[in-house]
Short mmCIF file of C-alpha atoms and ligand atoms in Angstrom, two decimals:
data_model
loop_
_atom_site.label_atom_id
_atom_site.label_comp_id
_atom_site.label_asym_id
_atom_site.label_seq_id
_atom_site.Cartn_x
_atom_site.Cartn_y
_atom_site.Cartn_z
CA UNK A 1 0.42 0.19 0.21
CA UNK A 2 1.05 3.37 -0.43
CA UNK A 3 -0.50 6.96 0.35
CA UNK A 4 -0.37 10.48 -0.52
CA UNK A 5 -1.15 13.75 1.43
CA UNK A 6 -2.48 16.82 -0.20
CA UNK A 7 -5.71 18.26 -1.02
CA UNK A 8 -7.96 15.84 -2.16
CA UNK A 9 -10.91 15.87 -4.02
CA UNK A 10 -13.79 13.07 -5.11
CA UNK A 11 -17.64 13.30 -6.02
CA UNK A 12 -20.47 11.95 -4.26
CA UNK A 13 -22.90 9.68 -5.11
CA UNK A 14 -24.58 13.28 -5.53
CA UNK A 15 -22.60 14.10 -7.60
CA UNK A 16 -21.55 16.58 -5.51
CA UNK A 17 -18.07 17.84 -4.74
CA UNK A 18 -16.21 16.20 -1.57
CA UNK A 19 -12.70 18.07 -0.38
CA UNK A 20 -10.61 17.93 2.12
CA UNK A 21 -7.83 20.61 1.78
CA UNK A 22 -5.61 18.41 4.22
CA UNK A 23 -6.78 14.62 2.57
CA UNK A 24 -5.49 11.63 2.85
CA UNK A 25 -5.49 9.08 -0.17
CA UNK A 26 -4.49 5.19 0.15
CA UNK A 27 -4.13 3.32 -2.62
CA UNK A 28 -3.48 -1.14 -3.06
CA UNK A 29 -3.81 -3.70 -4.88
CA UNK A 30 -6.82 -5.42 -5.09
CA UNK A 31 -7.48 -9.24 -4.33
CA UNK A 32 -6.02 -10.59 -7.24
CA UNK A 33 -3.37 -8.51 -7.06
CA UNK A 34 -4.52 -7.49 -10.78
CA UNK A 35 -5.21 -3.86 -9.86
CA UNK A 36 -4.65 -0.94 -7.47
CA UNK A 37 -7.66 0.54 -6.36
CA UNK A 38 -8.32 3.35 -3.64
CA UNK A 39 -8.76 1.74 -0.19
CA UNK A 40 -9.43 4.81 1.55
CA UNK A 41 -10.19 8.11 1.12
CA UNK A 42 -10.36 11.90 3.50
CA UNK A 43 -9.51 13.71 5.80
CA UNK A 44 -5.57 13.24 6.91
CA UNK A 45 -6.40 13.39 10.56
CA UNK A 46 -9.38 10.46 10.12
CA UNK A 47 -7.65 8.94 8.16
CA UNK A 48 -3.59 8.67 8.89
CA UNK A 49 -4.04 6.79 12.37
CA UNK A 50 -5.30 3.34 10.68
CA UNK A 51 -2.40 3.00 8.08
CA UNK A 52 0.02 3.25 10.17
CA UNK A 53 3.01 1.72 8.40
CA UNK A 54 1.68 2.72 5.32
CA UNK A 55 4.71 5.18 3.09
CA UNK A 56 3.16 8.14 2.79
CA UNK A 57 4.13 10.99 -0.21
CA UNK A 58 3.21 14.51 1.09
CA UNK A 59 2.09 16.53 -1.87
CA UNK A 60 1.00 19.21 0.66
CA UNK A 61 0.11 22.36 -1.65
CA UNK A 62 -0.91 20.58 -4.78
CA UNK A 63 -4.58 18.57 -5.62
CA UNK A 64 -5.18 14.91 -5.94
CA UNK A 65 -7.75 14.41 -8.06
CA UNK A 66 -9.31 12.49 -10.00
CA UNK A 67 -7.51 11.20 -13.42
CA UNK A 68 -9.85 12.63 -16.73
CA UNK A 69 -12.18 10.98 -18.69
CA UNK A 70 -12.27 12.30 -22.56
CA UNK A 71 -15.57 10.99 -23.54
CA UNK A 72 -15.16 11.44 -27.08
CA UNK A 73 -11.74 11.76 -28.98
CA UNK A 74 -10.22 10.68 -32.37
CA UNK A 75 -6.62 9.35 -32.50
CA UNK A 76 -5.63 9.08 -35.90
CA UNK A 77 -6.71 13.32 -36.07
CA UNK A 78 -4.23 14.03 -33.51
CA UNK A 79 -2.41 15.29 -36.83
CA UNK A 80 -5.44 16.67 -38.00
CA UNK A 81 -6.20 19.76 -35.09
CA UNK A 82 -6.46 23.03 -36.34
CA UNK A 83 -7.12 22.39 -40.08
CA UNK A 84 -9.72 24.86 -41.07
CA UNK A 85 -12.83 24.40 -43.39
CA UNK A 86 -16.42 26.54 -43.66
CA UNK A 87 -17.66 23.41 -41.44
CA UNK A 88 -17.48 19.70 -40.41
CA UNK A 89 -18.40 18.08 -44.23
CA UNK A 90 -15.63 19.95 -46.27
CA UNK A 91 -13.42 19.07 -42.88
CA UNK A 92 -13.82 15.73 -43.36
CA UNK A 93 -13.51 15.69 -47.13
CA UNK A 94 -10.65 17.58 -47.55
CA UNK A 95 -8.11 16.77 -43.94
CA UNK A 96 -8.85 14.45 -42.39
CA UNK A 97 -10.36 10.92 -44.43
CA UNK A 98 -6.72 11.90 -46.83
CA UNK A 99 -4.55 11.70 -43.35
CA UNK A 100 -7.35 8.89 -41.81
CA UNK A 101 -6.04 6.62 -45.13
CA UNK A 102 -2.68 6.11 -43.49
CA UNK A 103 -4.03 4.01 -40.38
CA UNK A 104 -3.64 1.18 -43.00
CA UNK A 105 -0.50 0.93 -41.74
CA UNK A 106 -0.06 -0.63 -38.33
CA UNK A 107 3.69 0.82 -37.75
CA UNK A 108 2.76 4.33 -38.40
CA UNK A 109 -0.79 4.38 -36.28
CA UNK A 110 1.57 2.39 -33.43
CA UNK A 111 3.76 5.98 -34.00
CA UNK A 112 0.74 8.50 -33.45
CA UNK A 113 -0.95 6.28 -30.62
CA UNK A 114 2.23 6.20 -28.43
CA UNK A 115 2.68 9.74 -29.37
CA UNK A 116 -1.22 10.34 -28.93
CA UNK A 117 -1.21 7.93 -24.68
CA UNK A 118 1.99 10.23 -23.78
CA UNK A 119 -0.12 13.21 -24.86
CA UNK A 120 -3.05 12.20 -22.69
CA UNK A 121 -1.35 11.03 -19.66
CA UNK A 122 1.29 14.64 -19.94
CA UNK A 123 -2.72 16.79 -19.72
CA UNK A 124 -4.05 14.35 -16.97
CA UNK A 125 -6.33 11.50 -19.21
CA UNK A 126 -6.03 9.03 -18.22
CA UNK A 127 -9.31 6.88 -19.50
CA UNK A 128 -10.88 7.87 -23.15
CA UNK A 129 -13.20 6.60 -25.31
CA UNK A 130 -12.21 7.18 -29.09
CA UNK A 131 -12.29 6.56 -32.84
CA UNK A 132 -9.73 4.34 -34.72
CA UNK A 133 -10.27 4.46 -38.28
CA UNK A 134 -11.60 2.07 -40.49
CA UNK A 135 -8.52 -0.29 -40.38
CA UNK A 136 -8.20 -3.13 -38.15
CA UNK A 137 -4.86 -2.62 -37.76
CA UNK A 138 -6.01 1.22 -36.57
CA UNK A 139 -7.23 -0.64 -33.14
CA UNK A 140 -4.41 -3.58 -32.54
CA UNK A 141 -2.35 -0.83 -32.67
CA UNK A 142 -3.98 1.95 -30.17
CA UNK A 143 -4.47 -1.26 -27.80
CA UNK A 144 -1.50 -2.44 -27.87
CA UNK A 145 -0.50 0.91 -26.76
CA UNK A 146 -2.61 1.37 -24.38
CA UNK A 147 -1.81 -1.83 -22.52
CA UNK A 148 2.07 -1.28 -22.74
CA UNK A 149 0.74 2.19 -20.43
CA UNK A 150 -1.60 0.64 -18.35
CA UNK A 151 -4.25 2.42 -19.50
CA UNK A 152 -8.30 1.76 -18.73
CA UNK A 153 -9.14 2.67 -23.02
CA UNK A 154 -11.66 1.95 -24.89
CA UNK A 155 -11.59 1.99 -29.03
CA UNK A 156 -13.05 0.68 -31.91
CA UNK A 157 -12.71 -0.05 -36.01
CA UNK A 158 -14.62 2.26 -37.40
CA UNK A 159 -17.35 1.45 -39.75
CA UNK A 160 -17.93 3.44 -43.04
CA UNK A 161 -19.26 1.41 -45.77
CA UNK A 162 -20.20 4.42 -48.37
CA UNK A 163 -20.08 8.35 -49.29
CA UNK A 164 -16.45 7.73 -48.10
CA UNK A 165 -13.23 8.16 -50.54
CA UNK A 166 -10.76 4.67 -50.98
CA UNK A 167 -8.56 4.64 -48.84
CA UNK A 168 -10.91 4.70 -46.20
CA UNK A 169 -14.13 2.95 -46.97
CA UNK A 170 -15.17 -0.53 -46.08
CA UNK A 171 -16.81 -3.22 -47.11
CA UNK A 172 -19.69 -4.06 -45.37
CA UNK A 173 -19.86 -7.93 -44.73
CA UNK A 174 -16.10 -7.53 -44.16
CA UNK A 175 -16.25 -4.76 -41.62
CA UNK A 176 -18.37 -6.51 -39.65
CA UNK A 177 -16.60 -9.70 -39.49
CA UNK A 178 -13.69 -7.61 -38.57
CA UNK A 179 -15.53 -5.92 -35.47
CA UNK A 180 -16.62 -9.26 -33.96
CA UNK A 181 -12.89 -10.39 -34.32
CA UNK A 182 -12.13 -7.23 -33.00
CA UNK A 183 -14.26 -7.86 -29.75
CA UNK A 184 -13.10 -11.45 -29.34
CA UNK A 185 -9.55 -9.96 -29.53
CA UNK A 186 -9.59 -7.11 -27.38
CA UNK A 187 -12.41 -6.78 -25.08
CA UNK A 188 -11.92 -7.37 -21.32
CA UNK A 189 -8.90 -7.43 -22.15
CA UNK A 190 -7.11 -6.36 -18.83
CA UNK A 191 -7.99 -2.31 -18.81
CA UNK A 192 -9.16 -2.89 -22.45
CA UNK A 193 -12.78 -2.92 -24.01
CA UNK A 194 -14.39 -2.63 -27.44
CA UNK A 195 -16.55 0.17 -28.91
CA UNK A 196 -18.75 -0.73 -32.42
CA UNK A 197 -18.05 2.38 -34.30
CA UNK A 198 -20.36 3.09 -37.10
CA UNK A 199 -18.56 6.69 -37.94
CA UNK A 200 -22.01 8.74 -38.66
CA UNK A 201 -25.19 7.83 -40.64
CA UNK A 202 -24.64 9.09 -43.58
CA UNK A 203 -21.09 6.79 -44.07
CA UNK A 204 -22.99 3.58 -43.28
CA UNK A 205 -25.16 2.19 -46.01
CA UNK A 206 -28.47 0.69 -43.97
CA UNK A 207 -27.53 -2.74 -43.83
CA UNK A 208 -23.90 -1.84 -42.14
CA UNK A 209 -25.82 0.15 -39.60
CA UNK A 210 -27.87 -2.68 -39.21
CA UNK A 211 -25.74 -5.38 -38.21
CA UNK A 212 -23.48 -3.27 -36.08
CA UNK A 213 -26.44 -3.20 -33.82
CA UNK A 214 -27.48 -7.13 -34.44
CA UNK A 215 -23.52 -7.45 -32.83
CA UNK A 216 -24.47 -4.92 -30.15
CA UNK A 217 -27.04 -6.82 -29.26
CA UNK A 218 -25.24 -10.40 -28.70
CA UNK A 219 -22.19 -8.18 -26.91
CA UNK A 220 -24.38 -6.04 -24.22
CA UNK A 221 -21.57 -5.19 -22.19
CA UNK A 222 -19.48 -3.35 -25.14
CA UNK A 223 -19.81 0.03 -26.33
CA UNK A 224 -20.48 1.88 -29.07
CA UNK A 225 -20.22 5.46 -30.09
CA UNK A 226 -20.57 7.52 -33.32
CA UNK A 227 -21.45 11.09 -33.96
CA UNK A 228 -24.77 13.05 -34.44
CA UNK A 229 -26.96 16.20 -35.23
CA UNK A 230 -23.61 18.45 -35.11
CA UNK A 231 -24.01 20.06 -38.14
CA UNK A 232 -27.56 21.38 -39.94
CA UNK A 233 -25.52 20.16 -43.14
CA UNK A 234 -25.56 16.64 -41.90
CA UNK A 235 -28.37 16.59 -40.86
CA UNK A 236 -29.75 17.38 -43.48
CA UNK A 237 -27.85 14.76 -45.74
CA UNK A 238 -28.74 12.33 -42.89
CA UNK A 239 -32.56 13.10 -43.29
CA UNK A 240 -31.81 12.75 -47.65
CA UNK A 241 -30.51 9.44 -46.98
CA UNK A 242 -32.98 7.91 -44.13
CA UNK A 243 -35.97 9.78 -45.11
CA UNK A 244 -37.87 7.08 -43.30
CA UNK A 245 -36.74 7.87 -39.87
CA UNK A 246 -38.16 9.82 -37.32
CA UNK A 247 -34.63 12.26 -36.69
CA UNK A 248 -31.59 11.93 -37.11
CA UNK A 249 -31.21 10.32 -34.02
CA UNK A 250 -34.28 7.91 -34.90
CA UNK A 251 -31.82 6.18 -37.53
CA UNK A 252 -29.47 5.03 -34.62
CA UNK A 253 -32.82 4.02 -33.27
CA UNK A 254 -33.92 1.96 -35.45
CA UNK A 255 -31.62 -0.64 -35.52
CA UNK A 256 -30.67 -0.87 -32.14
CA UNK A 257 -27.96 1.18 -31.81
CA UNK A 258 -29.64 3.53 -28.62
CA UNK A 259 -29.05 1.62 -25.53
CA UNK A 260 -27.06 1.62 -22.24
CA UNK A 261 -22.98 2.64 -23.18
CA UNK A 262 -23.76 4.17 -26.38
CA UNK A 263 -21.87 7.33 -26.30
CA UNK A 264 -23.19 9.86 -29.19
CA UNK A 265 -20.57 13.00 -30.13
CA UNK A 266 -22.29 16.25 -29.89
CA UNK A 267 -25.49 16.38 -29.78
CA UNK A 268 -26.40 19.63 -30.66
CA UNK A 269 -29.87 19.77 -32.89
CA UNK A 270 -31.39 17.82 -31.11
CA UNK A 271 -35.64 17.95 -29.82
CA UNK A 272 -37.55 17.09 -27.24
CA UNK A 273 -38.48 13.82 -28.59
CA UNK A 274 -34.81 13.02 -29.68
CA UNK A 275 -33.83 14.31 -25.65
CA UNK A 276 -36.52 12.27 -24.38
CA UNK A 277 -35.08 9.00 -26.17
CA UNK A 278 -31.51 9.39 -25.10
CA UNK A 279 -32.53 9.46 -21.81
CA UNK A 280 -34.74 6.60 -22.18
CA UNK A 281 -32.23 4.40 -24.08
CA UNK A 282 -29.50 5.26 -21.49
CA UNK A 283 -27.51 5.93 -24.04
CA UNK A 284 -25.19 9.18 -23.73
CA UNK A 285 -23.78 12.34 -25.11
CA UNK A 286 -20.22 13.44 -25.58
CA UNK A 287 -20.47 17.37 -25.11
CA UNK A 288 -17.43 18.12 -27.77
CA UNK A 289 -17.10 22.11 -26.95
CA UNK A 290 -13.65 23.62 -28.63
CA UNK A 291 -14.60 20.95 -31.35
CA UNK A 292 -18.66 23.05 -31.54
CA UNK A 293 -16.61 26.49 -31.49
CA UNK A 294 -13.86 25.47 -33.83
CA UNK A 295 -15.83 23.84 -36.49
CA UNK A 296 -18.52 26.22 -35.90
CA UNK A 297 -21.58 23.79 -35.00
CA UNK A 298 -23.62 24.93 -32.75
CA UNK A 299 -23.96 24.84 -28.62
CA UNK A 300 -25.34 21.92 -26.38
CA UNK A 301 -28.05 23.37 -24.73
CA UNK A 302 -27.41 21.76 -20.96
CA UNK A 303 -30.96 23.22 -19.68
CA UNK A 304 -33.10 20.94 -22.07
CA UNK A 305 -30.76 18.14 -21.68
CA UNK A 306 -31.11 18.53 -17.45
CA UNK A 307 -34.73 19.06 -18.39
CA UNK A 308 -34.92 15.51 -20.16
CA UNK A 309 -32.69 14.02 -17.85
CA UNK A 310 -29.86 13.14 -20.27
CA UNK A 311 -26.59 11.65 -19.20
CA UNK A 312 -23.70 13.42 -20.85
CA UNK A 313 -20.03 13.82 -20.36
CA UNK A 314 -17.03 16.01 -21.11
CA UNK A 315 -14.99 15.10 -24.85
CA UNK A 316 -11.75 17.27 -26.79
CA UNK A 317 -12.74 16.27 -29.76
CA UNK A 318 -9.43 16.06 -31.37
CA UNK A 319 -8.71 16.61 -34.17
CA UNK A 320 -12.16 17.94 -34.45
CA UNK A 321 -11.38 19.74 -31.55
CA UNK A 322 -8.30 21.95 -30.55
CA UNK A 323 -7.04 20.56 -27.56
CA UNK A 324 -6.30 17.95 -25.54
CA UNK A 325 -6.75 19.80 -22.46
CA UNK A 326 -9.39 18.93 -19.56
CA UNK A 327 -8.43 22.45 -18.71
CA UNK A 328 -9.43 24.07 -22.17
CA UNK A 329 -12.24 22.04 -22.65
CA UNK A 330 -14.47 22.61 -19.29
CA UNK A 331 -13.37 26.26 -20.01
CA UNK A 332 -15.48 25.92 -23.50
CA UNK A 333 -17.84 23.56 -21.65
CA UNK A 334 -18.19 26.71 -19.71
CA UNK A 335 -18.76 29.43 -22.87
CA UNK A 336 -21.16 26.93 -24.34
CA UNK A 337 -23.23 27.11 -21.23
CA UNK A 338 -23.16 30.59 -21.08
CA UNK A 339 -24.41 31.49 -24.73
CA UNK A 340 -28.27 32.38 -24.42
CA UNK A 341 -28.75 33.68 -27.76
CA UNK A 342 -30.20 30.72 -29.55
CA UNK A 343 -30.95 28.70 -26.56
CA UNK A 344 -31.29 29.39 -22.61
CA UNK A 345 -28.01 30.64 -20.96
CA UNK A 346 -26.46 29.26 -17.99
CA UNK A 347 -23.07 30.08 -15.57
CA UNK A 348 -22.31 25.38 -14.89
CA UNK A 349 -20.56 25.89 -11.85
CA UNK A 350 -17.11 24.62 -11.62
CA UNK A 351 -17.42 21.46 -9.91
CA UNK A 352 -19.83 20.83 -11.68
CA UNK A 353 -17.48 21.76 -14.87
CA UNK A 354 -15.64 19.04 -13.29
CA UNK A 355 -17.76 16.09 -12.73
CA UNK A 356 -18.60 16.51 -15.69
CA UNK A 357 -15.09 15.40 -17.21
CA UNK A 358 -14.40 12.85 -14.81
CA UNK A 359 -17.09 10.77 -12.50
CA UNK A 360 -19.87 12.48 -15.14
CA UNK A 361 -17.70 11.05 -17.88
CA UNK A 362 -17.56 7.39 -15.86
CA UNK A 363 -21.02 7.38 -15.05
CA UNK A 364 -22.07 8.19 -19.09
CA UNK A 365 -19.77 5.16 -19.81
CA UNK A 366 -21.53 2.63 -17.19
CA UNK A 367 -17.92 2.74 -15.17
CA UNK A 368 -19.66 5.12 -12.48
CA UNK A 369 -17.43 3.66 -9.30
CA UNK A 370 -14.62 2.12 -11.17
CA UNK A 371 -12.89 5.43 -12.58
CA UNK A 372 -13.37 9.23 -13.00
CA UNK A 373 -13.35 9.01 -8.94
CA UNK A 374 -11.31 8.40 -5.93
CA UNK A 375 -13.87 6.54 -3.59
CA UNK A 376 -12.76 3.85 -2.45
CA UNK A 377 -13.04 0.95 -4.59
CA UNK A 378 -12.26 3.05 -7.39
CA UNK A 379 -9.11 2.48 -10.09
CA UNK A 380 -6.41 4.62 -8.73
CA UNK A 381 -5.95 6.38 -12.11
CA UNK A 382 -5.13 10.19 -10.34
CA UNK A 383 -3.61 13.21 -10.88
CA UNK A 384 -1.38 15.71 -9.16
CA UNK A 385 -1.85 19.58 -9.81
CA UNK A 386 -0.22 22.10 -8.70
CA UNK A 387 -2.18 25.56 -8.31
CA UNK A 388 1.12 27.54 -8.26
CA UNK A 389 2.04 26.91 -11.35
CA UNK A 390 2.34 29.76 -12.85
CA UNK A 391 2.35 33.35 -11.66
CA UNK A 392 -0.58 34.33 -12.56
CA UNK A 393 -2.67 31.00 -11.33
CA UNK A 394 -0.38 31.31 -8.06
CA UNK A 395 -1.73 34.84 -7.66
CA UNK A 396 -5.73 33.51 -8.19
CA UNK A 397 -5.49 30.76 -6.04
CA UNK A 398 -4.10 31.88 -3.32
CA UNK A 399 -7.03 34.75 -3.04
CA UNK A 400 -9.33 31.36 -3.20
CA UNK A 401 -12.07 31.17 -0.64
CA UNK A 402 -14.53 28.46 -1.76
CA UNK A 403 -13.04 25.00 -3.59
CA UNK A 404 -15.46 26.48 -6.82
CA UNK A 405 -12.99 29.44 -6.29
CA UNK A 406 -10.15 26.82 -6.83
CA UNK A 407 -11.27 24.82 -9.16
CA UNK A 408 -12.49 27.82 -11.49
CA UNK A 409 -9.17 29.25 -11.14
CA UNK A 410 -7.23 26.69 -12.56
CA UNK A 411 -10.16 26.50 -15.60
CA UNK A 412 -10.13 29.82 -16.38
CA UNK A 413 -6.00 29.79 -16.30
CA UNK A 414 -4.66 25.72 -15.79
CA UNK A 415 -3.26 23.61 -19.22
CA UNK A 416 -0.28 20.84 -18.77
CA UNK A 417 1.63 23.24 -16.47
CA UNK A 418 -0.57 22.48 -13.74
CA UNK A 419 -0.56 18.33 -14.51
CA UNK A 420 2.39 18.10 -12.06
CA UNK A 421 2.16 13.77 -12.14
CA UNK A 422 -0.21 11.54 -13.77
CA UNK A 423 -0.71 7.97 -12.09
CA UNK A 424 -2.08 5.16 -13.81
CA UNK A 425 -2.84 2.14 -11.94
CA UNK A 426 -1.00 3.02 -8.98
CA UNK A 427 2.47 4.30 -11.30
CA UNK A 428 3.35 7.70 -11.64
CA UNK A 429 2.90 7.79 -15.55
N1 LIG B 501 -19.00 13.39 -38.03
C1 LIG B 501 -17.90 12.25 -38.90
N2 LIG B 501 -16.99 11.60 -38.52
C2 LIG B 501 -16.76 12.56 -38.27
C3 LIG B 501 -15.44 13.74 -37.14
O1 LIG B 501 -14.34 13.09 -37.52
N3 LIG B 501 -15.67 14.66 -36.63
C4 LIG B 501 -16.33 15.20 -36.11
N4 LIG B 501 -15.92 16.06 -35.52
N5 LIG B 501 -17.58 14.67 -36.75
C5 LIG B 501 -17.75 13.65 -37.55
ZN1 LIG B 502 -15.87 13.37 -33.30
#
């Protein structure tokens, strides 16, 4: 066992922050000796006496917090960040598909995956639900790179059998067989999980979507990930291609792709019935604010989402998104929430933004109590953050009179310089 003494942040079952300004986090192996878990967490004075023989590392002055969970990101788009385009569809056509075609080469895919994971951990992200490309080799490369680092990680082969250029377009039957084979090879191996990954309705035939839904029914603990209702042109196109569907989201519902453990990126332009469907099915939205601002897609409506009881969490959506930093994503989510011209604007509280990128994202994945929190029993994935990382942060956090003021200073002014340490499965990365 091992312990860390410092300021300590976790979340309770009501999603409220629990904060100990002088806290103790005790970690140790699970019963099988396979994984490091949180054994105890709380105020130092209350806990220290119970663990007299455990070595304590003193990180007082710093904040121990759950590792961040990125609910939607594309590792093959690491080098697509910052590609300018007049919107989603030209961005895909001109930059994204040509770049993704390179991931047929497994060695190239592995080199990008290695950079991607190191970058995630440098930013304090310890779990990501990630798109690969349509090439099975891109999935193997990512899983192997995650496994080498001990990360809890979910990805899947992209399904896209139409309206896609040579080099990324796949074959309907082969793509489904590849998905089944990859599930058998990787799902549940250590901390790895598989996600059935239709890119979005416009680039899949109905047969491919139906096949994906059938695989999802056979594997209820496998994840599903896709995109929906991001951009007006995309929605128009989806409705032309699926004229019988009630809505764009309805296309996925019709083929059995809405259920728990299904994560849909964006969910901006939904109607009330769509939001009800999301809530009822247990599917969750990956809110991707830097991407939505960069591509000019629109603003996620937090008030409507809450009114309908939708689940959601925060995501970078790199390379549509502009940063791997959870701090940048939380700040952009604040801007998006605040926007009050096209929807009702609200001021999301700092602890709520933080929850959405940790325990809330874990809950969206069905991994509540496993990751994204530091309550006893959770896996030992955490960050140690330095509130004095820059002169301005030091000045600002010294004046914080409450937890929310401390967290907001970090959200507004923080970036990778704040992340002093990223601990994955009990080991410092
Ligand atoms: N819709 C379909 N593919 C993509 C993608 O790669 N990024 C984003 N942001 N939206 C998509
Ligand atoms: Zn995306």
